[in-house]
XYZ file of C-alpha atoms in Angstrom:
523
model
C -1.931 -28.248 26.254
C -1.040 -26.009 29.326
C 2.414 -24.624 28.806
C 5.330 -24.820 31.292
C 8.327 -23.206 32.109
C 11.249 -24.942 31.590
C 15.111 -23.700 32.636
C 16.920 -23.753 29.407
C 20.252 -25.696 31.658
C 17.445 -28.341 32.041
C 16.424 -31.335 29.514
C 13.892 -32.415 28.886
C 15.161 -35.960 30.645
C 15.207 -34.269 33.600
C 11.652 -33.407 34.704
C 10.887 -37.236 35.407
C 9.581 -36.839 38.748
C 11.124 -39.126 41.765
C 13.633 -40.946 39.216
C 15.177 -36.679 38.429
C 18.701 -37.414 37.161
C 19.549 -35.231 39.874
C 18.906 -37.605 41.955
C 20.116 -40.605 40.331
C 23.532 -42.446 41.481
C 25.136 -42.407 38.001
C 27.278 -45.691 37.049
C 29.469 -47.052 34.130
C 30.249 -50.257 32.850
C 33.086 -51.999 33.573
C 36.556 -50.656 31.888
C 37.228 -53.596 30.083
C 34.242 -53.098 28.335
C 36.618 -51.423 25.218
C 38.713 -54.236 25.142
C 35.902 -57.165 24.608
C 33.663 -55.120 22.447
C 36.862 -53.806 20.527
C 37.541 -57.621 19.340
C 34.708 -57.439 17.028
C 36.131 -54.749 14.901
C 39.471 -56.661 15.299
C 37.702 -59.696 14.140
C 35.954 -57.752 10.807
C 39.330 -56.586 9.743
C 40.796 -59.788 9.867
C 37.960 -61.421 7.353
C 37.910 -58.523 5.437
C 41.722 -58.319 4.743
C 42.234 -61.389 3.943
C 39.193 -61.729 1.805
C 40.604 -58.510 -0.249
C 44.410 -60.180 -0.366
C 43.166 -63.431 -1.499
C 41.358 -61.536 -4.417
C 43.445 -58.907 -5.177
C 47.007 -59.757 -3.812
C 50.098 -60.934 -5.453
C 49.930 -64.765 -6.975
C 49.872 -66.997 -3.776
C 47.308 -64.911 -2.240
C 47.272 -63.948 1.547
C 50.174 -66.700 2.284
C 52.491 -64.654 -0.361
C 51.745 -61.140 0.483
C 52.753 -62.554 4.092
C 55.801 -64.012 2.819
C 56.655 -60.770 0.881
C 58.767 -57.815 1.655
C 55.451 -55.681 2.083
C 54.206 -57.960 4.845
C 54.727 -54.910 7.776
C 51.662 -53.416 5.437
C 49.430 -55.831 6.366
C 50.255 -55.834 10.316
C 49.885 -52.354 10.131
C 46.837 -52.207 8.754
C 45.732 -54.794 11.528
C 47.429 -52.596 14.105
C 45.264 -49.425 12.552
C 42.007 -50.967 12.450
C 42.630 -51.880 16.016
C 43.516 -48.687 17.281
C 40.615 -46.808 15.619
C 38.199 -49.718 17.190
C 39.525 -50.058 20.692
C 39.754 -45.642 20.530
C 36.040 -45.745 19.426
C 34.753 -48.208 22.060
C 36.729 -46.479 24.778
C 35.320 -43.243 23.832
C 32.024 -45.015 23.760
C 32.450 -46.438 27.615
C 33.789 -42.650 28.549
C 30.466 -41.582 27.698
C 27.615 -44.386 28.918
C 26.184 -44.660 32.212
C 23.232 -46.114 33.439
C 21.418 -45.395 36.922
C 18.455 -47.706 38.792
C 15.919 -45.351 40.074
C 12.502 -46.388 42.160
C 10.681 -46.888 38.926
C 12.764 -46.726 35.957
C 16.332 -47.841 34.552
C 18.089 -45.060 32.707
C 20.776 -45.603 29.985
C 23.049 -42.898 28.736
C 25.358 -43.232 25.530
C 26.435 -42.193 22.291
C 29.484 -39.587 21.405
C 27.739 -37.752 17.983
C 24.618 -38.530 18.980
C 23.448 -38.756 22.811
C 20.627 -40.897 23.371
C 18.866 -41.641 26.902
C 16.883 -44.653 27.277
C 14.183 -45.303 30.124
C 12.681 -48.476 30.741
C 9.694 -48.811 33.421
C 10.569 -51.433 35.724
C 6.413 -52.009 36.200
C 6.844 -53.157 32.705
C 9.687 -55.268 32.320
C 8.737 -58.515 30.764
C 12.501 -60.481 31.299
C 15.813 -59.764 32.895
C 18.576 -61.597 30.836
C 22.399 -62.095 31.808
C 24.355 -62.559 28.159
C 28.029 -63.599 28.815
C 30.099 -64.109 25.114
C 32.864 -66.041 24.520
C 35.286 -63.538 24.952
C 33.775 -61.601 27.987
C 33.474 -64.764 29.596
C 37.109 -64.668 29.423
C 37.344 -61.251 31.601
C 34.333 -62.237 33.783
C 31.778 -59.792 32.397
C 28.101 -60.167 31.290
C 25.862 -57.890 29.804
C 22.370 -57.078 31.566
C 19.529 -56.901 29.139
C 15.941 -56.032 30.175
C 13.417 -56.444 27.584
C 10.295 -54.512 28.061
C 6.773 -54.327 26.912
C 7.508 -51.789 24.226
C 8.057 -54.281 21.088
C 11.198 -54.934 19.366
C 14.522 -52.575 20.571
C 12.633 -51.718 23.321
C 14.672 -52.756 25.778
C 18.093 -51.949 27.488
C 21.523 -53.150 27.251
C 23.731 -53.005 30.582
C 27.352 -54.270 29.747
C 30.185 -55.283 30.621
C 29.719 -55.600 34.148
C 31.707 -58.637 36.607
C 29.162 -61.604 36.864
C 28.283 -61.135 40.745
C 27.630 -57.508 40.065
C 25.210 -58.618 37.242
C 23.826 -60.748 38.888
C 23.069 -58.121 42.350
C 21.748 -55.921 39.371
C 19.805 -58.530 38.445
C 18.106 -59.108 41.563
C 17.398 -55.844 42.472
C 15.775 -54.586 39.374
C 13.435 -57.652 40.014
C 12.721 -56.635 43.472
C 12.184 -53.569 41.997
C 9.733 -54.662 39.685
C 7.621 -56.733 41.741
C 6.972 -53.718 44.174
C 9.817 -54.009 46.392
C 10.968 -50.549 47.943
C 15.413 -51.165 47.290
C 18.410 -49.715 46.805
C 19.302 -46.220 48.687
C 16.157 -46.544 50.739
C 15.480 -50.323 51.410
C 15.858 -50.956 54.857
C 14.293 -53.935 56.486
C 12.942 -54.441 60.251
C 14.613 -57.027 62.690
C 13.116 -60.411 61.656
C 13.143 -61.075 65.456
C 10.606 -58.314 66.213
C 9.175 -57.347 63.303
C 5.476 -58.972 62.774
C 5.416 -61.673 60.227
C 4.675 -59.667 57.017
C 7.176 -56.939 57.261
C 9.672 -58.762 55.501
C 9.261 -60.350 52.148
C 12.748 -61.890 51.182
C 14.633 -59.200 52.669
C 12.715 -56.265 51.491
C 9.391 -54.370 52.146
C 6.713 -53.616 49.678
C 6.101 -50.019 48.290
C 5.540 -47.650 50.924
C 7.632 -47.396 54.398
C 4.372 -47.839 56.970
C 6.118 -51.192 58.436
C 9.640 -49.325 58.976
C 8.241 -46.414 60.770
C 5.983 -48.619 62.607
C 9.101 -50.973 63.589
C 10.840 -47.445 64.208
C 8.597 -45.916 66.335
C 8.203 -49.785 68.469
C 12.282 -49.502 69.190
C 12.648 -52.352 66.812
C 16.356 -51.810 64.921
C 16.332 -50.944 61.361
C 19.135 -52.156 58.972
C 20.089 -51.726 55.512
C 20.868 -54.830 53.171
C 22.380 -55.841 50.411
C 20.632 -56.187 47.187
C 22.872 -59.411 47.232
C 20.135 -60.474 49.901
C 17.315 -60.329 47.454
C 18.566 -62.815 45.225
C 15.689 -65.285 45.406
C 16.740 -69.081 45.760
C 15.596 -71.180 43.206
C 14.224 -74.625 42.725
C 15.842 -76.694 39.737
C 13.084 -77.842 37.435
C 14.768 -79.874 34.430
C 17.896 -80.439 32.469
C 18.054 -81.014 28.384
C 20.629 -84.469 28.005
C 23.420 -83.422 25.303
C 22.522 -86.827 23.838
C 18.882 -86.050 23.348
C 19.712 -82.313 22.006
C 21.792 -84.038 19.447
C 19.553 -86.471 17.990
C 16.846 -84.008 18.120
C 19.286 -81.836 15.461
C 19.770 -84.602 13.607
C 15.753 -85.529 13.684
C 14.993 -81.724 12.171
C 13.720 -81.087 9.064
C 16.373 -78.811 8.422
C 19.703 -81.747 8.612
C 17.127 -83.777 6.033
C 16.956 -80.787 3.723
C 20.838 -80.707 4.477
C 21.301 -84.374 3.768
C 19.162 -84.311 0.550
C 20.745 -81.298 -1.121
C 24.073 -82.739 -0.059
C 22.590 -85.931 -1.964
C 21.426 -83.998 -5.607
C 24.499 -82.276 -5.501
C 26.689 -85.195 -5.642
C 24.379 -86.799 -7.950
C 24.321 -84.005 -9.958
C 28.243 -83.618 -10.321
C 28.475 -87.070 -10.955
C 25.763 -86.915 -13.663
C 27.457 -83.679 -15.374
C 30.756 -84.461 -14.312
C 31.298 -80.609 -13.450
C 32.990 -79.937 -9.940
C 31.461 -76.324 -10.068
C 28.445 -77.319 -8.951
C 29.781 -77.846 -5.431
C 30.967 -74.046 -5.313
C 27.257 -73.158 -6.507
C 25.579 -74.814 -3.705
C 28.102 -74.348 -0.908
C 26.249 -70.859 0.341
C 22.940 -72.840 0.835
C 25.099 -75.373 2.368
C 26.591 -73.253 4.553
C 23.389 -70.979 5.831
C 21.992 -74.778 6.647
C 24.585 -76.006 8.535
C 25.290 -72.520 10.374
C 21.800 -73.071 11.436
C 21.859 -76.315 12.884
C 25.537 -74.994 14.371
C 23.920 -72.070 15.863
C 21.173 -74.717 17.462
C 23.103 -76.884 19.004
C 25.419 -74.318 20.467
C 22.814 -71.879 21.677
C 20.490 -74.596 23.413
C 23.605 -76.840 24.804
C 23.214 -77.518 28.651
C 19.725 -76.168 28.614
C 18.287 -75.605 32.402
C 15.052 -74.463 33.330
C 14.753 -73.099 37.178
C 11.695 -71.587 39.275
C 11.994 -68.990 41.555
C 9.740 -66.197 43.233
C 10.895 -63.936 40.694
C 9.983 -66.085 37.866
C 11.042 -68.896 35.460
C 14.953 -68.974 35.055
C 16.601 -70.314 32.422
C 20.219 -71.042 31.444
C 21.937 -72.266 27.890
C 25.041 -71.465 25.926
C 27.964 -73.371 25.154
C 29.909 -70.641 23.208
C 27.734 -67.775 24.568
C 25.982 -68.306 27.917
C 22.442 -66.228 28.545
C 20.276 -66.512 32.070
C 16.643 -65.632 31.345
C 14.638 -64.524 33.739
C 10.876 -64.023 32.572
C 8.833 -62.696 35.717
C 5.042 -64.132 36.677
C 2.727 -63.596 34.078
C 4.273 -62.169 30.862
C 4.625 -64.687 28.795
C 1.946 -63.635 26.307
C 1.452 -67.477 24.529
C 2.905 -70.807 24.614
C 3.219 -73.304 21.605
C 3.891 -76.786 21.751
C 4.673 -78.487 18.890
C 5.591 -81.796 17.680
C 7.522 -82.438 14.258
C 6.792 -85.995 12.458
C 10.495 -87.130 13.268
C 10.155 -86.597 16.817
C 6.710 -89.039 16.893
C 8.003 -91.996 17.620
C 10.210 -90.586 21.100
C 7.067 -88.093 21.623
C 9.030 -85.116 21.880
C 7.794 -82.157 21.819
C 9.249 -78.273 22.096
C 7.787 -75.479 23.946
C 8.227 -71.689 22.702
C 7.319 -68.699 23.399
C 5.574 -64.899 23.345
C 7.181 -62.655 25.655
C 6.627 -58.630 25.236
C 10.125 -57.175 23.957
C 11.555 -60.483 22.579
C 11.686 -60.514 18.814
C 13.959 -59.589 15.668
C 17.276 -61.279 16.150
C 16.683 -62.274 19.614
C 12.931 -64.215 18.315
C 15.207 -67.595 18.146
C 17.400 -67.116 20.806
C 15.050 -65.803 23.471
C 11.624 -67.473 22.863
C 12.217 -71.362 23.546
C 11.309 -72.069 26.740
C 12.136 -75.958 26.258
C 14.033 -77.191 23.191
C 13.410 -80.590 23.228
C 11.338 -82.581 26.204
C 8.881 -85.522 26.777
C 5.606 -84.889 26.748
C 5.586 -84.860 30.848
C 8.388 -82.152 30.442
C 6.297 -80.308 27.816
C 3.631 -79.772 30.059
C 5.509 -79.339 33.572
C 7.258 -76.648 31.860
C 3.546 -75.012 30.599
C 2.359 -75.184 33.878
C 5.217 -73.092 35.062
C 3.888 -69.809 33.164
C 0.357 -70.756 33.126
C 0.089 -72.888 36.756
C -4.165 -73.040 36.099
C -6.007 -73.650 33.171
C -9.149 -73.139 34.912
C -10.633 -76.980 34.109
C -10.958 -79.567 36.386
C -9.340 -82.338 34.327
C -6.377 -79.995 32.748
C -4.347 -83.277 31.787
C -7.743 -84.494 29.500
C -7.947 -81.189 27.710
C -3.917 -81.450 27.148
C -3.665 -84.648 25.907
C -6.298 -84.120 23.815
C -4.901 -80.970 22.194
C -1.402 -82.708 21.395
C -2.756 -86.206 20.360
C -6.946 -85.383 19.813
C -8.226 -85.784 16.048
C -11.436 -86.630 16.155
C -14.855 -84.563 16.329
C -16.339 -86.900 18.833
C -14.242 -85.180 20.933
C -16.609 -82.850 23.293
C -13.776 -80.861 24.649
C -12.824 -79.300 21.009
C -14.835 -77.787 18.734
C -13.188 -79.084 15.620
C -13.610 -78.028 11.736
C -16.546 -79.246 9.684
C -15.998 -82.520 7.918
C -16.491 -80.502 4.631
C -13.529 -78.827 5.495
C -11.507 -82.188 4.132
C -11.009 -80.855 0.340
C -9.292 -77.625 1.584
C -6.585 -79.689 3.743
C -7.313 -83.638 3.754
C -4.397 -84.187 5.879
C -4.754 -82.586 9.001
C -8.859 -81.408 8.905
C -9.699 -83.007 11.988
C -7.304 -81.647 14.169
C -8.144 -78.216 13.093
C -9.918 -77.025 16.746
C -10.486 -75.201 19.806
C -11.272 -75.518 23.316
C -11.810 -72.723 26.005
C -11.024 -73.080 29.783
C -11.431 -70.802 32.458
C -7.812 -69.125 32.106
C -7.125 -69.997 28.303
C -8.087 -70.547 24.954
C -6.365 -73.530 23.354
C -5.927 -73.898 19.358
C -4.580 -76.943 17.607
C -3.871 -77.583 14.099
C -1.752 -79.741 11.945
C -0.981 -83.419 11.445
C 2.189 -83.910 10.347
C 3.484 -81.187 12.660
C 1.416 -80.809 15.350
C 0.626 -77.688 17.032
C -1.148 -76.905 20.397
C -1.420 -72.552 21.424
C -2.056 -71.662 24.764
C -3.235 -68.034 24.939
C -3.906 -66.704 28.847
C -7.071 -64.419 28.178
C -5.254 -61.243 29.634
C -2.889 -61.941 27.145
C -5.672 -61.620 24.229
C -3.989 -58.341 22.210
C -6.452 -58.512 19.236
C -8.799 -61.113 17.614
C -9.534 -61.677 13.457
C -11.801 -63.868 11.472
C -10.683 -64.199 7.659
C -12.334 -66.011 4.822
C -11.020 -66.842 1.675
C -13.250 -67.431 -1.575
C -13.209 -71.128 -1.271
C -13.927 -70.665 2.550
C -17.131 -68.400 2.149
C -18.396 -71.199 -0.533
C -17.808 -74.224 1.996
C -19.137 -71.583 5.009
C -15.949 -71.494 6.961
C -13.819 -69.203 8.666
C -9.842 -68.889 9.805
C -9.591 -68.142 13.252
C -6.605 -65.710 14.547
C -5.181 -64.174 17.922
C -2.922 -61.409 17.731
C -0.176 -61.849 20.075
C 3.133 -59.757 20.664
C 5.935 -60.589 18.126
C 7.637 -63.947 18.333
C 7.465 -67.461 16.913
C 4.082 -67.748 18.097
C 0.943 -66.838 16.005
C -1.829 -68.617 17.235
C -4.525 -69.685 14.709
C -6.945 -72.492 13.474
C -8.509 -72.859 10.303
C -11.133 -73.734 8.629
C -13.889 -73.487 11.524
C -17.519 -73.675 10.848
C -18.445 -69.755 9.965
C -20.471 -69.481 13.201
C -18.242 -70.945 15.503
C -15.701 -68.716 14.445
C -17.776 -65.567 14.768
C -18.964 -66.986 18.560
C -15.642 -67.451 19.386
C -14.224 -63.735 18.270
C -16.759 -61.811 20.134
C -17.239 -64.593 23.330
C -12.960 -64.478 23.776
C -12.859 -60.526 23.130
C -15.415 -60.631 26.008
C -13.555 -62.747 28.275
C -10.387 -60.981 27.622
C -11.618 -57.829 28.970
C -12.827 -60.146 32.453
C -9.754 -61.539 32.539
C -7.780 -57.615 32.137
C -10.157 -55.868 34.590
C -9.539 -59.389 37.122
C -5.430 -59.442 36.695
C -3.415 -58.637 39.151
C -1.014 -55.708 39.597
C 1.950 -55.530 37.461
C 4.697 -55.165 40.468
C 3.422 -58.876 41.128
C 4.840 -58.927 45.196
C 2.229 -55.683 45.729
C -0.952 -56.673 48.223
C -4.108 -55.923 46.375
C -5.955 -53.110 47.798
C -2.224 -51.088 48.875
C-alpha cells in the first residue's frame, strides 16, 4: 500500500475528506441529558438495596432497618450512588458531541476510552425518535439512525428537545436522499426559479440550479431544515380494543393460562404452597412479555411520507420510525390459529441495522390488522409486485393450499409423511419484483423478498429428504424476525429456483436505483 504522511497533531479521524472535523460544526446533547440518564443508576440502587436489606438486614427486613436508628445509612448510601451516577453521566455529556456533515454523522464520546462513530448517510436504513418515560418528562428524545452495518451499527443522538429532534430528523433524511442542506442549502425563489429547482425546499447534490438562478438575478435564500420536514399522509391506526384481544389471543397468555392452571392443580394435589414460589420466575418472564407487548405497540400509527414509511407507538416509551424507500430487506405476514376466525394477520420486518434487543421493538411494521390492512401496509414498502393480478397471487399465499394452484409451485405430495399437517402449503411463487414463500398451517406464513434484497441463497437436504428427493429452500436476509424459507420442495425445483433467483437478484442490483433515493438518474 502507498504510504502517506501523516502530522502526528492529526488522527486518523481527521483525513475524511469534505466531512474533515475541521470543518464540522461540533454539537452536544442537551444538559439535562445527566439528569434523565442518571435515574437509571438511581433506579439500580434502589432494587439492589433493598434486595440486600431484605436478605441480610435486621428481623423486619427493609421496613425495620428504616425504622431503626441506622436508617441515615441507608439514605446515604442512596445519596452516594446518586452522586457517583449523576457525576459519571455529566462527565459523560462534557465529553460527547456529534456533528452532521454532507455525507456522514459523526459521534464523539467516552471519558477512559474515546470512541468516534461515523455513519454514511447514503446508507442509513431508518431514522428513529425514542422518547422514555422519564425524558418525556423534560421534553427530550433520543435520535437513533440505524445503518446498513448489522447489529450496533448505528448511532445514538440523545437527549435533545423534541422539535430539535425532530429538525435533526428531517435533515439527515434530506441528507440521505441526495439533498444538498445544512450550512450550504440555499434554495432559488419559487417565483422564478424553473419548476425543478426546488424539491421540498432543497436542491439535489450539486449547486448548477443556484448559480444558474444566481447568475439570472433570481434571489437566493437560506432555509430552515425545519422546512424540509416532509408532510405526511396518515395511513392506519391499531384500536386499543383489538391490540388487547389480540394479547389475549397469543399463544403466549395460553401458555400463561395453562401453567397458571398445573400449578394450582399441582398445589392442590400436593398440598405444598412452594410450588407457587418455584414457578413464579416463568410466570413472571411470561407476563413481562405480554406487558412489554401491549405497552410497546399501544396507539400504533403507521404514516407515509416522501421520506418513507413513519411509524409511531409507545405508551410508556414513545419511538417514531422512519424507514426510508427501499430498505426494508423482507416482509412476513403471518397468521396464528387464534387469530383465524377475525383473519388477522401481523406484518414484520427486515431492515439493515435492526436486530439484538431492538429485533422486537423495531421490526413490526403492523401488530395486528385485517387482511386489507396487512396488505395496504405491504404495498407501502414494496408498492409493485411486478404481476398483473397482485391481489390473486396474495390471497393465494395467505389462504392457498392446494397444488392445483398454478401460481405456486408447491411440495410433492410425498412430502406428507415428513409434515402431514401443513405439506400443501409448503410453496413458492416468483413475480417480477419478488419471490414469495409460504409455509405452515396452523400458523401461517407468507415472505416477501424484493430481489435486490436477495443477500444469499441455500438448498439443504436432510437424510430423509435425499430418500423422498426433496430439498429445503432458504434466503439469507439481514438479521431480524424474518428468515424466509420453504421446505420440502421437489429436489429440482429447489435447485431451479437457487440459481434462476441468484440470477434475477443480480438484474434486479445492477437495475436499482441510487441509494440517495431524491437523486435524478444519470446526475
Amino acid at each position: 500500500m502507498p504510504e502517506h504522511d501523516v502530522d502526528p497533531g492529526r488522527s486518523a479521524f481527521d483525513d475524511l475528506g469534505p466531512d474533515s472535523p475541521e470543518t464540522l460544526e461540533w454539537r452536544r446533547v442537551h444538559p439535562i441529558t445527566p439528569l434523565v440518564r442518571g435515574w437509571a443508576v438511581v433506579g439500580a440502587a434502589v432494587v439492589i438495596l433493598g434486595q440486600q436489606s431484605l436478605e441480610g438486614g435486621p428481623r423486619g427486613g427493609l421496613l425495620a432497618l428504616v425504622s431503626s436508628e441506622y436508617w441515615w445509612t441507608l439514605l446515604a448510601a442512596l445519596a452516594a450512588v446518586a452522586l457517583v451516577g449523576w457525576g459519571y453521566s455529566a462527565l459523560a455529556w462534557r465529553m460527547t458531541t456529534f456533528a452532521v456533515g454532507a455525507e456522514t454523522v459523526h459521534l464523539r464520546r467516552g471519558i477512559l476510552f474515546r470512541q468516534q462513530r461515523h455513519a454514511r448517510l447514503d446508507r442509513l436504513q431508518s431514522v428513529d425518535i425514542r422518547q422514555p418515560l422519564v425524558a418525556r418528562f423534560f421534553g427530550l428524545c433520543e435520535l437513533t439512525l440505524e445503518t446498513a452495518g448489522g447489529t450496533d451499527s448505528g448511532v445514538a443522538i440523545g437527549f435533545l428537545k423534541g422539535a430539535d429532534a425532530d429538525e435533526l430528523r428531517a435533515e439527515l433524511l434530506a441528507r440521505a436522499a441526495g439533498l444538498k442542506v445544512g450550512g450550504t442549502r440555499q434554495v432559488a425563489d419559487a417565483a422564478q426559479a424553473p419548476s425543478d429547482a426546488v424539491i421540498d425546499g432543497a436542491v439535489p447534490e450539486g449547486t448548477e440550479q443556484v448559480a444558474a438562478a444566481q447568475d439570472a438575478g433570481q434571489s437566493v435564500q437560506p432555509v430552515r431544515a425545519a422546512s424540509l420536514e416532509a408532510p405526511q399522509v396518515p395511513v392506519l391506526t391499531v384500536p386499543l380494543g383489538r391490540l388487547i384481544a389480540s394479547v389475549v389471543r397469543s399463544g403466549a397468555m395460553i401458555t400463561l393460562l395453562l401453567w397458571a392452571l398445573g400449578v394450582v392443580v399441582v398445589m392442590i394435589v400436593t398440598g405444598e404452597f412452594a410450588v407457587i414460589s418455584a414457578s413464579l420466575p416463568a410466570v413472571l418472564g411470561a407476563g413481562g412479555y405480554l406487558f412489554n407487548r401491549l405497552t410497546g405497540e399501544f396507539d400504533f400509527r403507521v404514516a407515509i411520507s416522501p421520506d418513507g414509511v413513519r411509524l409511531r407507538h409507545g405508551m410508556l416509551e414513545t419511538r417514531s420510525q422512519t424507514i426510508p424507500p427501499g430498505r426494508v430487506q423482507a416482509v412476513r405476514l403471518v397468521q396464528s390459529l387464534l387469530w383465524r376466525d377475525r383473519d388477522w394477520w401481523r406484518v414484520q420486518v427486515n431492515v439493515a441495522g435492526y436486530g439484538g434487543e431492538s429485533e422486537e421493538k423495531n421490526s413490526v411494521l403492523l401488530p395486528v390488522g385485517t387482511r386489507e390492512e396487512a396488505l395496504t401496509v405491504l404495498s407501502l414498502v414494496l408498492p409493485d409486485l411486478g404481476v398483473d393480478e397482485p391481489r390473486r397471487v396474495l390471497d393465494a399465499g395467505l389462504d392457498g393450499d392446494s397444488r392445483a394452484e398454478s401460481a405456486y409451485v408447491t411440495a410433492p405430495r410425498r412430502t406428507r409423511i415428513l409434515d402431514p399437517v401443513a405439506w400443501r402449503r409448503n410453496g413458492f411463487t416468483v413475480t417480477g419484483r419478488a419471490l414469495l414463500l409460504r409455509r405452515g398451517r396452523v400458523v401461517k406464513v407468507l415472505d416477501v423478498v424484493p430481489h435486490e434484497r436477495t443477500q444469499s441463497l441455500a438448498v439443504s437436504q436432510g437424510p430423509w429428504q435425499r430418500r423422498l428427493g426433496v430439498a429445503s429452500f432458504q434466503v439469507h436476509s439481514t438479521e431480524g424476525p424474518v428468515h424466509p424459507e420453504v421446505p420440502h420442495l421437489e429436489a429440482s425445483d429447489a435447485a431451479l429456483l437457487m440459481t434462476e433467483q441468484a440470477r434475477r437478484a443480480r438484474t434486479a442490483r445492477a437495475a436499482a436505483g441510487p441509494e440517495r433515493w431524491m437523486e435524478r438518474q444519470g446526475e
